[in-house]
XYZ file of C-alpha atoms in Angstrom:
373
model
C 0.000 0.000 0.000
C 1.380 3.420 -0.860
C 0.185 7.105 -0.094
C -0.119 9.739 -2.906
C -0.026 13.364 -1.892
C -2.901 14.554 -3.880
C -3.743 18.385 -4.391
C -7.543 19.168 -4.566
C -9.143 22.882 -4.399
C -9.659 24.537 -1.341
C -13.642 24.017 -1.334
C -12.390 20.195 -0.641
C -9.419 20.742 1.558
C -6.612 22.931 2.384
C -3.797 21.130 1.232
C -2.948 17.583 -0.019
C -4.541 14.981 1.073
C -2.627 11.737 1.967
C -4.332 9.182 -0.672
C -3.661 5.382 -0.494
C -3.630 3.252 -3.422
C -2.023 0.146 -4.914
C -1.493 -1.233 -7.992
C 0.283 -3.888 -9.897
C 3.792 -4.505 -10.525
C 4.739 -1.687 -12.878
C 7.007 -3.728 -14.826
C 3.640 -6.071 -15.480
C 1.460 -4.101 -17.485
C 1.240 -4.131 -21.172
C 2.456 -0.975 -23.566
C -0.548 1.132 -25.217
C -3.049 -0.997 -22.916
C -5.480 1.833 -20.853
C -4.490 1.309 -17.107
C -7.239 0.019 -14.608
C -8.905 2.113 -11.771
C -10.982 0.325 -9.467
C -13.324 1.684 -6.974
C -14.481 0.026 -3.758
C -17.986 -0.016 -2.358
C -19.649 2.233 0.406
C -17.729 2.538 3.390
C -15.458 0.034 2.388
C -11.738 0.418 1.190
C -8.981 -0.709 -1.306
C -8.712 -4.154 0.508
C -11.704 -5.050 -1.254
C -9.719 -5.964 -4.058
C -6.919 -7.872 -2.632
C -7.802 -10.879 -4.355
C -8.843 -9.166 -7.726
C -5.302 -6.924 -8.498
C -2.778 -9.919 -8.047
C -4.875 -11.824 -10.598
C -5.147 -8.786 -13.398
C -1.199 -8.571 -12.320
C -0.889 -12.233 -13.494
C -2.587 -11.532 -16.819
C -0.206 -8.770 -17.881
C -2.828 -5.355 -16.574
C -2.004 -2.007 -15.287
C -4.352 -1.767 -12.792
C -4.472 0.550 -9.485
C -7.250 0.459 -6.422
C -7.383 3.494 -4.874
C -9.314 4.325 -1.366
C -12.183 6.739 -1.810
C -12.258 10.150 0.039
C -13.973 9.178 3.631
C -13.395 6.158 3.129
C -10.610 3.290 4.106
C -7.380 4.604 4.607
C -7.046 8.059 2.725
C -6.024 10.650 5.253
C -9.292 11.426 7.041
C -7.698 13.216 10.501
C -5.724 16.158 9.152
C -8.785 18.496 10.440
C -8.517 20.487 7.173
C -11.048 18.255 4.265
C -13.796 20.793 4.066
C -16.297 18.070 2.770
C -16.991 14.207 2.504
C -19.529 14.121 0.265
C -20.315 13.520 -3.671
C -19.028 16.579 -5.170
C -15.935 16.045 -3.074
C -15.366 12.571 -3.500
C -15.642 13.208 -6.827
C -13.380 16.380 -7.113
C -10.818 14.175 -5.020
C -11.016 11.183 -7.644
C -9.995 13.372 -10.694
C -6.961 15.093 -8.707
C -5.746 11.674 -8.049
C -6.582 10.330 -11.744
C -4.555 13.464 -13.089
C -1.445 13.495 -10.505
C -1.018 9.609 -10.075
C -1.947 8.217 -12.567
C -0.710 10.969 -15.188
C -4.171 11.596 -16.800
C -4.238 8.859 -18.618
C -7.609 7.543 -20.287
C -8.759 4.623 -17.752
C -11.201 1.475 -17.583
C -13.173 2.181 -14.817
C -14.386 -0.236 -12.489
C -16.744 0.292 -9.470
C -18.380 -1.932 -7.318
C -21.366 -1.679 -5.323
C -21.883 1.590 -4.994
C -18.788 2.424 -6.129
C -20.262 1.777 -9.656
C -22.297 4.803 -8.882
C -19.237 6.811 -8.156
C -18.094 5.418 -11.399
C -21.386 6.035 -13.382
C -20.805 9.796 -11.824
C -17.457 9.965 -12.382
C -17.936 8.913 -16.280
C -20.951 11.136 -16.889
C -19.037 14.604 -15.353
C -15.556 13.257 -17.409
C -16.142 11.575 -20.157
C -12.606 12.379 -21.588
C -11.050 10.302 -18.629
C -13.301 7.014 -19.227
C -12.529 4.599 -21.915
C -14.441 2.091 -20.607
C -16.587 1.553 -17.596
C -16.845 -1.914 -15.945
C -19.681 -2.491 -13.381
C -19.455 -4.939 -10.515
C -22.634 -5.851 -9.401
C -22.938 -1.820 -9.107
C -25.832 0.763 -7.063
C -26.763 3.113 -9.967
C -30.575 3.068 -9.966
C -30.805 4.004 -5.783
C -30.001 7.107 -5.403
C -29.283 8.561 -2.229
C -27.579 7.706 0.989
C -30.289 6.606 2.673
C -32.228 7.204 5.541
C -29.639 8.376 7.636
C -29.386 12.063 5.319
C -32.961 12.957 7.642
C -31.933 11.864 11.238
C -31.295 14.251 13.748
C -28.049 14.644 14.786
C -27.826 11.750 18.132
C -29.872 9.543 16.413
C -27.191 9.843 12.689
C -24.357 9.480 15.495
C -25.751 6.639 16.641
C -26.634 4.714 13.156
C -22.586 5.182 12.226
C -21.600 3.243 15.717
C -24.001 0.592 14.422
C -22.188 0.844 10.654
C -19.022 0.090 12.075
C -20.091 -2.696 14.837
C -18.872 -6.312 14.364
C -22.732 -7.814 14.725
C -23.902 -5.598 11.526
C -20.152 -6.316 9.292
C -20.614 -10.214 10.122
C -23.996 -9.956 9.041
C -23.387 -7.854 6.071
C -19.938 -10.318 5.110
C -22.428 -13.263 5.678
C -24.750 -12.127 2.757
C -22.321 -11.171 0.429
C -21.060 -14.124 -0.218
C -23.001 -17.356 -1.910
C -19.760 -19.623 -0.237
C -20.127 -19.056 3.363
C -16.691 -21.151 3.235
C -15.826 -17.474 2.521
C -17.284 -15.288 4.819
C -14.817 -15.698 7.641
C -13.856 -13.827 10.944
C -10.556 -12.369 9.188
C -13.006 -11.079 6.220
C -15.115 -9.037 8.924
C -11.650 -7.781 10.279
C -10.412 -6.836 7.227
C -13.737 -5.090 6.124
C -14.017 -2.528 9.165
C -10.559 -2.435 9.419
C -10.862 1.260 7.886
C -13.503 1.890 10.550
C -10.671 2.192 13.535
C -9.087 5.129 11.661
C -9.051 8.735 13.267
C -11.621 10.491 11.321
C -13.802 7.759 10.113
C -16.810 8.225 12.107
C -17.381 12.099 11.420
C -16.547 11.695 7.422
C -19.348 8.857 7.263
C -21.861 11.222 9.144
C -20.738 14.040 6.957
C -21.632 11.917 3.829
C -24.164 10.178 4.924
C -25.790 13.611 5.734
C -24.638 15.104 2.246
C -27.077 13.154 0.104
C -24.645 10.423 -1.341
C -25.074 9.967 -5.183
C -27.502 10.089 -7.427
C -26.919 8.884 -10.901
C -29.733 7.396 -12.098
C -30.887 9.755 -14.665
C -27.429 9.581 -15.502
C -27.540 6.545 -16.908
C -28.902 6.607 -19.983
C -26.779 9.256 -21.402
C -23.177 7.364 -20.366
C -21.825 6.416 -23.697
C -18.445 4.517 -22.718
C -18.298 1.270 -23.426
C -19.618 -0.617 -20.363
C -18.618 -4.683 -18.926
C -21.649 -5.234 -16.152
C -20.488 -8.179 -14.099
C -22.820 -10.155 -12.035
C -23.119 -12.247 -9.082
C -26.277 -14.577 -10.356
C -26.783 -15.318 -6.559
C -26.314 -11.447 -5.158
C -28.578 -10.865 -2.489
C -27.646 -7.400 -1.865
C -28.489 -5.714 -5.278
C -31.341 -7.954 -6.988
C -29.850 -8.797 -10.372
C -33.625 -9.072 -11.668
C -33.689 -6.021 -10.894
C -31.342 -4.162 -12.070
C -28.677 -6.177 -14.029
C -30.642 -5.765 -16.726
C -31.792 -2.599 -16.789
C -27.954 -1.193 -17.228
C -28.046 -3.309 -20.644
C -31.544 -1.807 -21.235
C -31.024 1.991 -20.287
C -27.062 2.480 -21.739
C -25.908 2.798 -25.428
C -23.342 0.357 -24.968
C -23.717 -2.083 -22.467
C -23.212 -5.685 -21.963
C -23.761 -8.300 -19.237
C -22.175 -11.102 -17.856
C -22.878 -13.420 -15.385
C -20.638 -14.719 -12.715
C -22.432 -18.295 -11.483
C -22.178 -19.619 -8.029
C -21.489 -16.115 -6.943
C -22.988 -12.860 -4.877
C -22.530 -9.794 -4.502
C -19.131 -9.612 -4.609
C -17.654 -11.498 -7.644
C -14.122 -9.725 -6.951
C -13.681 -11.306 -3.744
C -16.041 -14.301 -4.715
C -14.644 -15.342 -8.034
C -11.212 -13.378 -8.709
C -10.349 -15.203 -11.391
C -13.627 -15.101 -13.768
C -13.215 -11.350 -12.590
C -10.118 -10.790 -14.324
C -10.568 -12.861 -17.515
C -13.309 -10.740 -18.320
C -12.453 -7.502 -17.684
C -8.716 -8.284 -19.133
C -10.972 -9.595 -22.293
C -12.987 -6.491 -22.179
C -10.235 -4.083 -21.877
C -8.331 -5.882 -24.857
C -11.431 -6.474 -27.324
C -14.494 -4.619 -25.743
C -17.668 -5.648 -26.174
C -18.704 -8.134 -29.280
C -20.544 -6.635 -31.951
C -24.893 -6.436 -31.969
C -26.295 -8.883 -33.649
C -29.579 -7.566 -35.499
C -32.951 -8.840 -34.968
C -34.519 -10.856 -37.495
C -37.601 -9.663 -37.420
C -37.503 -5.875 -37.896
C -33.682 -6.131 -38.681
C -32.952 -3.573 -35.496
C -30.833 -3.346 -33.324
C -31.761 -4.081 -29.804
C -32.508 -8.110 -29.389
C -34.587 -9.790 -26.691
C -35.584 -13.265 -27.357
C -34.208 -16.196 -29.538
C -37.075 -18.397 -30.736
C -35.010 -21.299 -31.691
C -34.905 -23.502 -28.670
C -35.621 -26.061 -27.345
C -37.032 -24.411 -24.298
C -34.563 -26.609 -21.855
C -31.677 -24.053 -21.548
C -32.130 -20.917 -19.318
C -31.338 -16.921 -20.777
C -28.211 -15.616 -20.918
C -27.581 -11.919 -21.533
C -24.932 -10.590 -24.434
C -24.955 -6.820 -24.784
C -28.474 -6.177 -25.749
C -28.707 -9.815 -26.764
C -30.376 -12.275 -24.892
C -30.178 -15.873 -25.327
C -30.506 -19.279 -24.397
C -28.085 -21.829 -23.778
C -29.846 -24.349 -25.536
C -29.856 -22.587 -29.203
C -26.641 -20.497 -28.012
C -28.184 -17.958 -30.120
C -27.971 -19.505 -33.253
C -32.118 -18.831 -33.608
C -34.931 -16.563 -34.858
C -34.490 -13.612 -32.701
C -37.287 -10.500 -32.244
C -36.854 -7.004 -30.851
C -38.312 -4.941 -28.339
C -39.795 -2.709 -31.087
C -41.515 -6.342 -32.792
C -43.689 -6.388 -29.092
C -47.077 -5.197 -27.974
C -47.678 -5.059 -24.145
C -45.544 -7.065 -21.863
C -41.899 -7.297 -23.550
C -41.465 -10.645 -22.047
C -44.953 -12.285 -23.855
C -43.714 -14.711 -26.427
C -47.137 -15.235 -27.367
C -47.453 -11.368 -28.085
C -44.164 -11.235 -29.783
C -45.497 -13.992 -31.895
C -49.158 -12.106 -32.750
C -47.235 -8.975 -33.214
C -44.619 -10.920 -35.867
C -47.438 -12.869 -38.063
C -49.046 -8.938 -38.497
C -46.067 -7.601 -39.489
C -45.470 -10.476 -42.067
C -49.165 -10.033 -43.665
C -48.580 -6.397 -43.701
C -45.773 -7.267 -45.898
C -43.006 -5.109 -42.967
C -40.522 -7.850 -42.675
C -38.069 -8.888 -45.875
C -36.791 -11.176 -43.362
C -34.003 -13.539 -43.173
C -34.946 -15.551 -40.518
C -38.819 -14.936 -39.212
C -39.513 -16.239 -35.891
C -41.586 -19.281 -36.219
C -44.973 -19.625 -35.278
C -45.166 -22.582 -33.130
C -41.972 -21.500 -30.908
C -42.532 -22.952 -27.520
C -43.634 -20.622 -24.534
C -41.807 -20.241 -20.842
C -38.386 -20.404 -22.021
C -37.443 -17.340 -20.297
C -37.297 -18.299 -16.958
Protein backbone atom coordinates (compact mmCIF):
# COMPACT_ATOMS: atom_id res chain seq x y z
CA UNK A 1 0.00 0.00 0.00
CA UNK A 2 1.38 3.42 -0.86
CA UNK A 3 0.18 7.10 -0.09
CA UNK A 4 -0.12 9.74 -2.91
CA UNK A 5 -0.03 13.36 -1.89
CA UNK A 6 -2.90 14.55 -3.88
CA UNK A 7 -3.74 18.38 -4.39
CA UNK A 8 -7.54 19.17 -4.57
CA UNK A 9 -9.14 22.88 -4.40
CA UNK A 10 -9.66 24.54 -1.34
CA UNK A 11 -13.64 24.02 -1.33
CA UNK A 12 -12.39 20.20 -0.64
CA UNK A 13 -9.42 20.74 1.56
CA UNK A 14 -6.61 22.93 2.38
CA UNK A 15 -3.80 21.13 1.23
CA UNK A 16 -2.95 17.58 -0.02
CA UNK A 17 -4.54 14.98 1.07
CA UNK A 18 -2.63 11.74 1.97
CA UNK A 19 -4.33 9.18 -0.67
CA UNK A 20 -3.66 5.38 -0.49
CA UNK A 21 -3.63 3.25 -3.42
CA UNK A 22 -2.02 0.15 -4.91
CA UNK A 23 -1.49 -1.23 -7.99
CA UNK A 24 0.28 -3.89 -9.90
CA UNK A 25 3.79 -4.51 -10.53
CA UNK A 26 4.74 -1.69 -12.88
CA UNK A 27 7.01 -3.73 -14.83
CA UNK A 28 3.64 -6.07 -15.48
CA UNK A 29 1.46 -4.10 -17.49
CA UNK A 30 1.24 -4.13 -21.17
CA UNK A 31 2.46 -0.97 -23.57
CA UNK A 32 -0.55 1.13 -25.22
CA UNK A 33 -3.05 -1.00 -22.92
CA UNK A 34 -5.48 1.83 -20.85
CA UNK A 35 -4.49 1.31 -17.11
CA UNK A 36 -7.24 0.02 -14.61
CA UNK A 37 -8.90 2.11 -11.77
CA UNK A 38 -10.98 0.33 -9.47
CA UNK A 39 -13.32 1.68 -6.97
CA UNK A 40 -14.48 0.03 -3.76
CA UNK A 41 -17.99 -0.02 -2.36
CA UNK A 42 -19.65 2.23 0.41
CA UNK A 43 -17.73 2.54 3.39
CA UNK A 44 -15.46 0.03 2.39
CA UNK A 45 -11.74 0.42 1.19
CA UNK A 46 -8.98 -0.71 -1.31
CA UNK A 47 -8.71 -4.15 0.51
CA UNK A 48 -11.70 -5.05 -1.25
CA UNK A 49 -9.72 -5.96 -4.06
CA UNK A 50 -6.92 -7.87 -2.63
CA UNK A 51 -7.80 -10.88 -4.35
CA UNK A 52 -8.84 -9.17 -7.73
CA UNK A 53 -5.30 -6.92 -8.50
CA UNK A 54 -2.78 -9.92 -8.05
CA UNK A 55 -4.88 -11.82 -10.60
CA UNK A 56 -5.15 -8.79 -13.40
CA UNK A 57 -1.20 -8.57 -12.32
CA UNK A 58 -0.89 -12.23 -13.49
CA UNK A 59 -2.59 -11.53 -16.82
CA UNK A 60 -0.21 -8.77 -17.88
CA UNK A 61 -2.83 -5.35 -16.57
CA UNK A 62 -2.00 -2.01 -15.29
CA UNK A 63 -4.35 -1.77 -12.79
CA UNK A 64 -4.47 0.55 -9.48
CA UNK A 65 -7.25 0.46 -6.42
CA UNK A 66 -7.38 3.49 -4.87
CA UNK A 67 -9.31 4.32 -1.37
CA UNK A 68 -12.18 6.74 -1.81
CA UNK A 69 -12.26 10.15 0.04
CA UNK A 70 -13.97 9.18 3.63
CA UNK A 71 -13.40 6.16 3.13
CA UNK A 72 -10.61 3.29 4.11
CA UNK A 73 -7.38 4.60 4.61
CA UNK A 74 -7.05 8.06 2.72
CA UNK A 75 -6.02 10.65 5.25
CA UNK A 76 -9.29 11.43 7.04
CA UNK A 77 -7.70 13.22 10.50
CA UNK A 78 -5.72 16.16 9.15
CA UNK A 79 -8.79 18.50 10.44
CA UNK A 80 -8.52 20.49 7.17
CA UNK A 81 -11.05 18.25 4.26
CA UNK A 82 -13.80 20.79 4.07
CA UNK A 83 -16.30 18.07 2.77
CA UNK A 84 -16.99 14.21 2.50
CA UNK A 85 -19.53 14.12 0.26
CA UNK A 86 -20.31 13.52 -3.67
CA UNK A 87 -19.03 16.58 -5.17
CA UNK A 88 -15.93 16.05 -3.07
CA UNK A 89 -15.37 12.57 -3.50
CA UNK A 90 -15.64 13.21 -6.83
CA UNK A 91 -13.38 16.38 -7.11
CA UNK A 92 -10.82 14.18 -5.02
CA UNK A 93 -11.02 11.18 -7.64
CA UNK A 94 -9.99 13.37 -10.69
CA UNK A 95 -6.96 15.09 -8.71
CA UNK A 96 -5.75 11.67 -8.05
CA UNK A 97 -6.58 10.33 -11.74
CA UNK A 98 -4.56 13.46 -13.09
CA UNK A 99 -1.44 13.50 -10.51
CA UNK A 100 -1.02 9.61 -10.07
CA UNK A 101 -1.95 8.22 -12.57
CA UNK A 102 -0.71 10.97 -15.19
CA UNK A 103 -4.17 11.60 -16.80
CA UNK A 104 -4.24 8.86 -18.62
CA UNK A 105 -7.61 7.54 -20.29
CA UNK A 106 -8.76 4.62 -17.75
CA UNK A 107 -11.20 1.47 -17.58
CA UNK A 108 -13.17 2.18 -14.82
CA UNK A 109 -14.39 -0.24 -12.49
CA UNK A 110 -16.74 0.29 -9.47
CA UNK A 111 -18.38 -1.93 -7.32
CA UNK A 112 -21.37 -1.68 -5.32
CA UNK A 113 -21.88 1.59 -4.99
CA UNK A 114 -18.79 2.42 -6.13
CA UNK A 115 -20.26 1.78 -9.66
CA UNK A 116 -22.30 4.80 -8.88
CA UNK A 117 -19.24 6.81 -8.16
CA UNK A 118 -18.09 5.42 -11.40
CA UNK A 119 -21.39 6.03 -13.38
CA UNK A 120 -20.81 9.80 -11.82
CA UNK A 121 -17.46 9.97 -12.38
CA UNK A 122 -17.94 8.91 -16.28
CA UNK A 123 -20.95 11.14 -16.89
CA UNK A 124 -19.04 14.60 -15.35
CA UNK A 125 -15.56 13.26 -17.41
CA UNK A 126 -16.14 11.58 -20.16
CA UNK A 127 -12.61 12.38 -21.59
CA UNK A 128 -11.05 10.30 -18.63
CA UNK A 129 -13.30 7.01 -19.23
CA UNK A 130 -12.53 4.60 -21.91
CA UNK A 131 -14.44 2.09 -20.61
CA UNK A 132 -16.59 1.55 -17.60
CA UNK A 133 -16.84 -1.91 -15.95
CA UNK A 134 -19.68 -2.49 -13.38
CA UNK A 135 -19.45 -4.94 -10.52
CA UNK A 136 -22.63 -5.85 -9.40
CA UNK A 137 -22.94 -1.82 -9.11
CA UNK A 138 -25.83 0.76 -7.06
CA UNK A 139 -26.76 3.11 -9.97
CA UNK A 140 -30.58 3.07 -9.97
CA UNK A 141 -30.81 4.00 -5.78
CA UNK A 142 -30.00 7.11 -5.40
CA UNK A 143 -29.28 8.56 -2.23
CA UNK A 144 -27.58 7.71 0.99
CA UNK A 145 -30.29 6.61 2.67
CA UNK A 146 -32.23 7.20 5.54
CA UNK A 147 -29.64 8.38 7.64
CA UNK A 148 -29.39 12.06 5.32
CA UNK A 149 -32.96 12.96 7.64
CA UNK A 150 -31.93 11.86 11.24
CA UNK A 151 -31.30 14.25 13.75
CA UNK A 152 -28.05 14.64 14.79
CA UNK A 153 -27.83 11.75 18.13
CA UNK A 154 -29.87 9.54 16.41
CA UNK A 155 -27.19 9.84 12.69
CA UNK A 156 -24.36 9.48 15.49
CA UNK A 157 -25.75 6.64 16.64
CA UNK A 158 -26.63 4.71 13.16
CA UNK A 159 -22.59 5.18 12.23
CA UNK A 160 -21.60 3.24 15.72
CA UNK A 161 -24.00 0.59 14.42
CA UNK A 162 -22.19 0.84 10.65
CA UNK A 163 -19.02 0.09 12.07
CA UNK A 164 -20.09 -2.70 14.84
CA UNK A 165 -18.87 -6.31 14.36
CA UNK A 166 -22.73 -7.81 14.72
CA UNK A 167 -23.90 -5.60 11.53
CA UNK A 168 -20.15 -6.32 9.29
CA UNK A 169 -20.61 -10.21 10.12
CA UNK A 170 -24.00 -9.96 9.04
CA UNK A 171 -23.39 -7.85 6.07
CA UNK A 172 -19.94 -10.32 5.11
CA UNK A 173 -22.43 -13.26 5.68
CA UNK A 174 -24.75 -12.13 2.76
CA UNK A 175 -22.32 -11.17 0.43
CA UNK A 176 -21.06 -14.12 -0.22
CA UNK A 177 -23.00 -17.36 -1.91
CA UNK A 178 -19.76 -19.62 -0.24
CA UNK A 179 -20.13 -19.06 3.36
CA UNK A 180 -16.69 -21.15 3.23
CA UNK A 181 -15.83 -17.47 2.52
CA UNK A 182 -17.28 -15.29 4.82
CA UNK A 183 -14.82 -15.70 7.64
CA UNK A 184 -13.86 -13.83 10.94
CA UNK A 185 -10.56 -12.37 9.19
CA UNK A 186 -13.01 -11.08 6.22
CA UNK A 187 -15.12 -9.04 8.92
CA UNK A 188 -11.65 -7.78 10.28
CA UNK A 189 -10.41 -6.84 7.23
CA UNK A 190 -13.74 -5.09 6.12
CA UNK A 191 -14.02 -2.53 9.16
CA UNK A 192 -10.56 -2.44 9.42
CA UNK A 193 -10.86 1.26 7.89
CA UNK A 194 -13.50 1.89 10.55
CA UNK A 195 -10.67 2.19 13.54
CA UNK A 196 -9.09 5.13 11.66
CA UNK A 197 -9.05 8.73 13.27
CA UNK A 198 -11.62 10.49 11.32
CA UNK A 199 -13.80 7.76 10.11
CA UNK A 200 -16.81 8.23 12.11
CA UNK A 201 -17.38 12.10 11.42
CA UNK A 202 -16.55 11.69 7.42
CA UNK A 203 -19.35 8.86 7.26
CA UNK A 204 -21.86 11.22 9.14
CA UNK A 205 -20.74 14.04 6.96
CA UNK A 206 -21.63 11.92 3.83
CA UNK A 207 -24.16 10.18 4.92
CA UNK A 208 -25.79 13.61 5.73
CA UNK A 209 -24.64 15.10 2.25
CA UNK A 210 -27.08 13.15 0.10
CA UNK A 211 -24.65 10.42 -1.34
CA UNK A 212 -25.07 9.97 -5.18
CA UNK A 213 -27.50 10.09 -7.43
CA UNK A 214 -26.92 8.88 -10.90
CA UNK A 215 -29.73 7.40 -12.10
CA UNK A 216 -30.89 9.76 -14.67
CA UNK A 217 -27.43 9.58 -15.50
CA UNK A 218 -27.54 6.55 -16.91
CA UNK A 219 -28.90 6.61 -19.98
CA UNK A 220 -26.78 9.26 -21.40
CA UNK A 221 -23.18 7.36 -20.37
CA UNK A 222 -21.83 6.42 -23.70
CA UNK A 223 -18.44 4.52 -22.72
CA UNK A 224 -18.30 1.27 -23.43
CA UNK A 225 -19.62 -0.62 -20.36
CA UNK A 226 -18.62 -4.68 -18.93
CA UNK A 227 -21.65 -5.23 -16.15
CA UNK A 228 -20.49 -8.18 -14.10
CA UNK A 229 -22.82 -10.16 -12.04
CA UNK A 230 -23.12 -12.25 -9.08
CA UNK A 231 -26.28 -14.58 -10.36
CA UNK A 232 -26.78 -15.32 -6.56
CA UNK A 233 -26.31 -11.45 -5.16
CA UNK A 234 -28.58 -10.87 -2.49
CA UNK A 235 -27.65 -7.40 -1.86
CA UNK A 236 -28.49 -5.71 -5.28
CA UNK A 237 -31.34 -7.95 -6.99
CA UNK A 238 -29.85 -8.80 -10.37
CA UNK A 239 -33.62 -9.07 -11.67
CA UNK A 240 -33.69 -6.02 -10.89
CA UNK A 241 -31.34 -4.16 -12.07
CA UNK A 242 -28.68 -6.18 -14.03
CA UNK A 243 -30.64 -5.77 -16.73
CA UNK A 244 -31.79 -2.60 -16.79
CA UNK A 245 -27.95 -1.19 -17.23
CA UNK A 246 -28.05 -3.31 -20.64
CA UNK A 247 -31.54 -1.81 -21.24
CA UNK A 248 -31.02 1.99 -20.29
CA UNK A 249 -27.06 2.48 -21.74
CA UNK A 250 -25.91 2.80 -25.43
CA UNK A 251 -23.34 0.36 -24.97
CA UNK A 252 -23.72 -2.08 -22.47
CA UNK A 253 -23.21 -5.69 -21.96
CA UNK A 254 -23.76 -8.30 -19.24
CA UNK A 255 -22.18 -11.10 -17.86
CA UNK A 256 -22.88 -13.42 -15.39
CA UNK A 257 -20.64 -14.72 -12.71
CA UNK A 258 -22.43 -18.29 -11.48
CA UNK A 259 -22.18 -19.62 -8.03
CA UNK A 260 -21.49 -16.11 -6.94
CA UNK A 261 -22.99 -12.86 -4.88
CA UNK A 262 -22.53 -9.79 -4.50
CA UNK A 263 -19.13 -9.61 -4.61
CA UNK A 264 -17.65 -11.50 -7.64
CA UNK A 265 -14.12 -9.73 -6.95
CA UNK A 266 -13.68 -11.31 -3.74
CA UNK A 267 -16.04 -14.30 -4.71
CA UNK A 268 -14.64 -15.34 -8.03
CA UNK A 269 -11.21 -13.38 -8.71
CA UNK A 270 -10.35 -15.20 -11.39
CA UNK A 271 -13.63 -15.10 -13.77
CA UNK A 272 -13.21 -11.35 -12.59
CA UNK A 273 -10.12 -10.79 -14.32
CA UNK A 274 -10.57 -12.86 -17.51
CA UNK A 275 -13.31 -10.74 -18.32
CA UNK A 276 -12.45 -7.50 -17.68
CA UNK A 277 -8.72 -8.28 -19.13
CA UNK A 278 -10.97 -9.59 -22.29
CA UNK A 279 -12.99 -6.49 -22.18
CA UNK A 280 -10.24 -4.08 -21.88
CA UNK A 281 -8.33 -5.88 -24.86
CA UNK A 282 -11.43 -6.47 -27.32
CA UNK A 283 -14.49 -4.62 -25.74
CA UNK A 284 -17.67 -5.65 -26.17
CA UNK A 285 -18.70 -8.13 -29.28
CA UNK A 286 -20.54 -6.64 -31.95
CA UNK A 287 -24.89 -6.44 -31.97
CA UNK A 288 -26.30 -8.88 -33.65
CA UNK A 289 -29.58 -7.57 -35.50
CA UNK A 290 -32.95 -8.84 -34.97
CA UNK A 291 -34.52 -10.86 -37.50
CA UNK A 292 -37.60 -9.66 -37.42
CA UNK A 293 -37.50 -5.87 -37.90
CA UNK A 294 -33.68 -6.13 -38.68
CA UNK A 295 -32.95 -3.57 -35.50
CA UNK A 296 -30.83 -3.35 -33.32
CA UNK A 297 -31.76 -4.08 -29.80
CA UNK A 298 -32.51 -8.11 -29.39
CA UNK A 299 -34.59 -9.79 -26.69
CA UNK A 300 -35.58 -13.27 -27.36
CA UNK A 301 -34.21 -16.20 -29.54
CA UNK A 302 -37.08 -18.40 -30.74
CA UNK A 303 -35.01 -21.30 -31.69
CA UNK A 304 -34.90 -23.50 -28.67
CA UNK A 305 -35.62 -26.06 -27.35
CA UNK A 306 -37.03 -24.41 -24.30
CA UNK A 307 -34.56 -26.61 -21.86
CA UNK A 308 -31.68 -24.05 -21.55
CA UNK A 309 -32.13 -20.92 -19.32
CA UNK A 310 -31.34 -16.92 -20.78
CA UNK A 311 -28.21 -15.62 -20.92
CA UNK A 312 -27.58 -11.92 -21.53
CA UNK A 313 -24.93 -10.59 -24.43
CA UNK A 314 -24.95 -6.82 -24.78
CA UNK A 315 -28.47 -6.18 -25.75
CA UNK A 316 -28.71 -9.82 -26.76
CA UNK A 317 -30.38 -12.27 -24.89
CA UNK A 318 -30.18 -15.87 -25.33
CA UNK A 319 -30.51 -19.28 -24.40
CA UNK A 320 -28.08 -21.83 -23.78
CA UNK A 321 -29.85 -24.35 -25.54
CA UNK A 322 -29.86 -22.59 -29.20
CA UNK A 323 -26.64 -20.50 -28.01
CA UNK A 324 -28.18 -17.96 -30.12
CA UNK A 325 -27.97 -19.50 -33.25
CA UNK A 326 -32.12 -18.83 -33.61
CA UNK A 327 -34.93 -16.56 -34.86
CA UNK A 328 -34.49 -13.61 -32.70
CA UNK A 329 -37.29 -10.50 -32.24
CA UNK A 330 -36.85 -7.00 -30.85
CA UNK A 331 -38.31 -4.94 -28.34
CA UNK A 332 -39.80 -2.71 -31.09
CA UNK A 333 -41.51 -6.34 -32.79
CA UNK A 334 -43.69 -6.39 -29.09
CA UNK A 335 -47.08 -5.20 -27.97
CA UNK A 336 -47.68 -5.06 -24.15
CA UNK A 337 -45.54 -7.07 -21.86
CA UNK A 338 -41.90 -7.30 -23.55
CA UNK A 339 -41.46 -10.65 -22.05
CA UNK A 340 -44.95 -12.28 -23.85
CA UNK A 341 -43.71 -14.71 -26.43
CA UNK A 342 -47.14 -15.23 -27.37
CA UNK A 343 -47.45 -11.37 -28.09
CA UNK A 344 -44.16 -11.24 -29.78
CA UNK A 345 -45.50 -13.99 -31.89
CA UNK A 346 -49.16 -12.11 -32.75
CA UNK A 347 -47.24 -8.97 -33.21
CA UNK A 348 -44.62 -10.92 -35.87
CA UNK A 349 -47.44 -12.87 -38.06
CA UNK A 350 -49.05 -8.94 -38.50
CA UNK A 351 -46.07 -7.60 -39.49
CA UNK A 352 -45.47 -10.48 -42.07
CA UNK A 353 -49.16 -10.03 -43.67
CA UNK A 354 -48.58 -6.40 -43.70
CA UNK A 355 -45.77 -7.27 -45.90
CA UNK A 356 -43.01 -5.11 -42.97
CA UNK A 357 -40.52 -7.85 -42.68
CA UNK A 358 -38.07 -8.89 -45.88
CA UNK A 359 -36.79 -11.18 -43.36
CA UNK A 360 -34.00 -13.54 -43.17
CA UNK A 361 -34.95 -15.55 -40.52
CA UNK A 362 -38.82 -14.94 -39.21
CA UNK A 363 -39.51 -16.24 -35.89
CA UNK A 364 -41.59 -19.28 -36.22
CA UNK A 365 -44.97 -19.62 -35.28
CA UNK A 366 -45.17 -22.58 -33.13
CA UNK A 367 -41.97 -21.50 -30.91
CA UNK A 368 -42.53 -22.95 -27.52
CA UNK A 369 -43.63 -20.62 -24.53
CA UNK A 370 -41.81 -20.24 -20.84
CA UNK A 371 -38.39 -20.40 -22.02
CA UNK A 372 -37.44 -17.34 -20.30
CA UNK A 373 -37.30 -18.30 -16.96
Amino acid sequence: MRRFPVEVPESVAKGEIGTNFVQTDESTGKQGEDPILMLHGFDSSLLEFRRLLPKLGELGAEAYAVDVLGWGFTDLASGEIKSFGAEAKRTHLKAFWQQAMGGRPMVLVGASLGGAIALDFAHEFPEAVKKLVLIDAQGFIDGSGPGASLPGPLAKLGISVLGSKPLRSLANQMSYTDKSLATEDAVRVGRLHTMCDGWADASLQYMSSGGFAVSTKVPSINQETLVLWGRQDKILDPKLYAERFVDEMPDARLVWVEECGHVPHLEQPDETAKAIVSFVKDGNPAKEVCGTCQGSELQACYNCDGLGSYKTYGVVVTCKACRGSGNILCRSCFKGDPWDIKAARTRAEERRKDGLLGLRNPPPLDAPDGFLQ
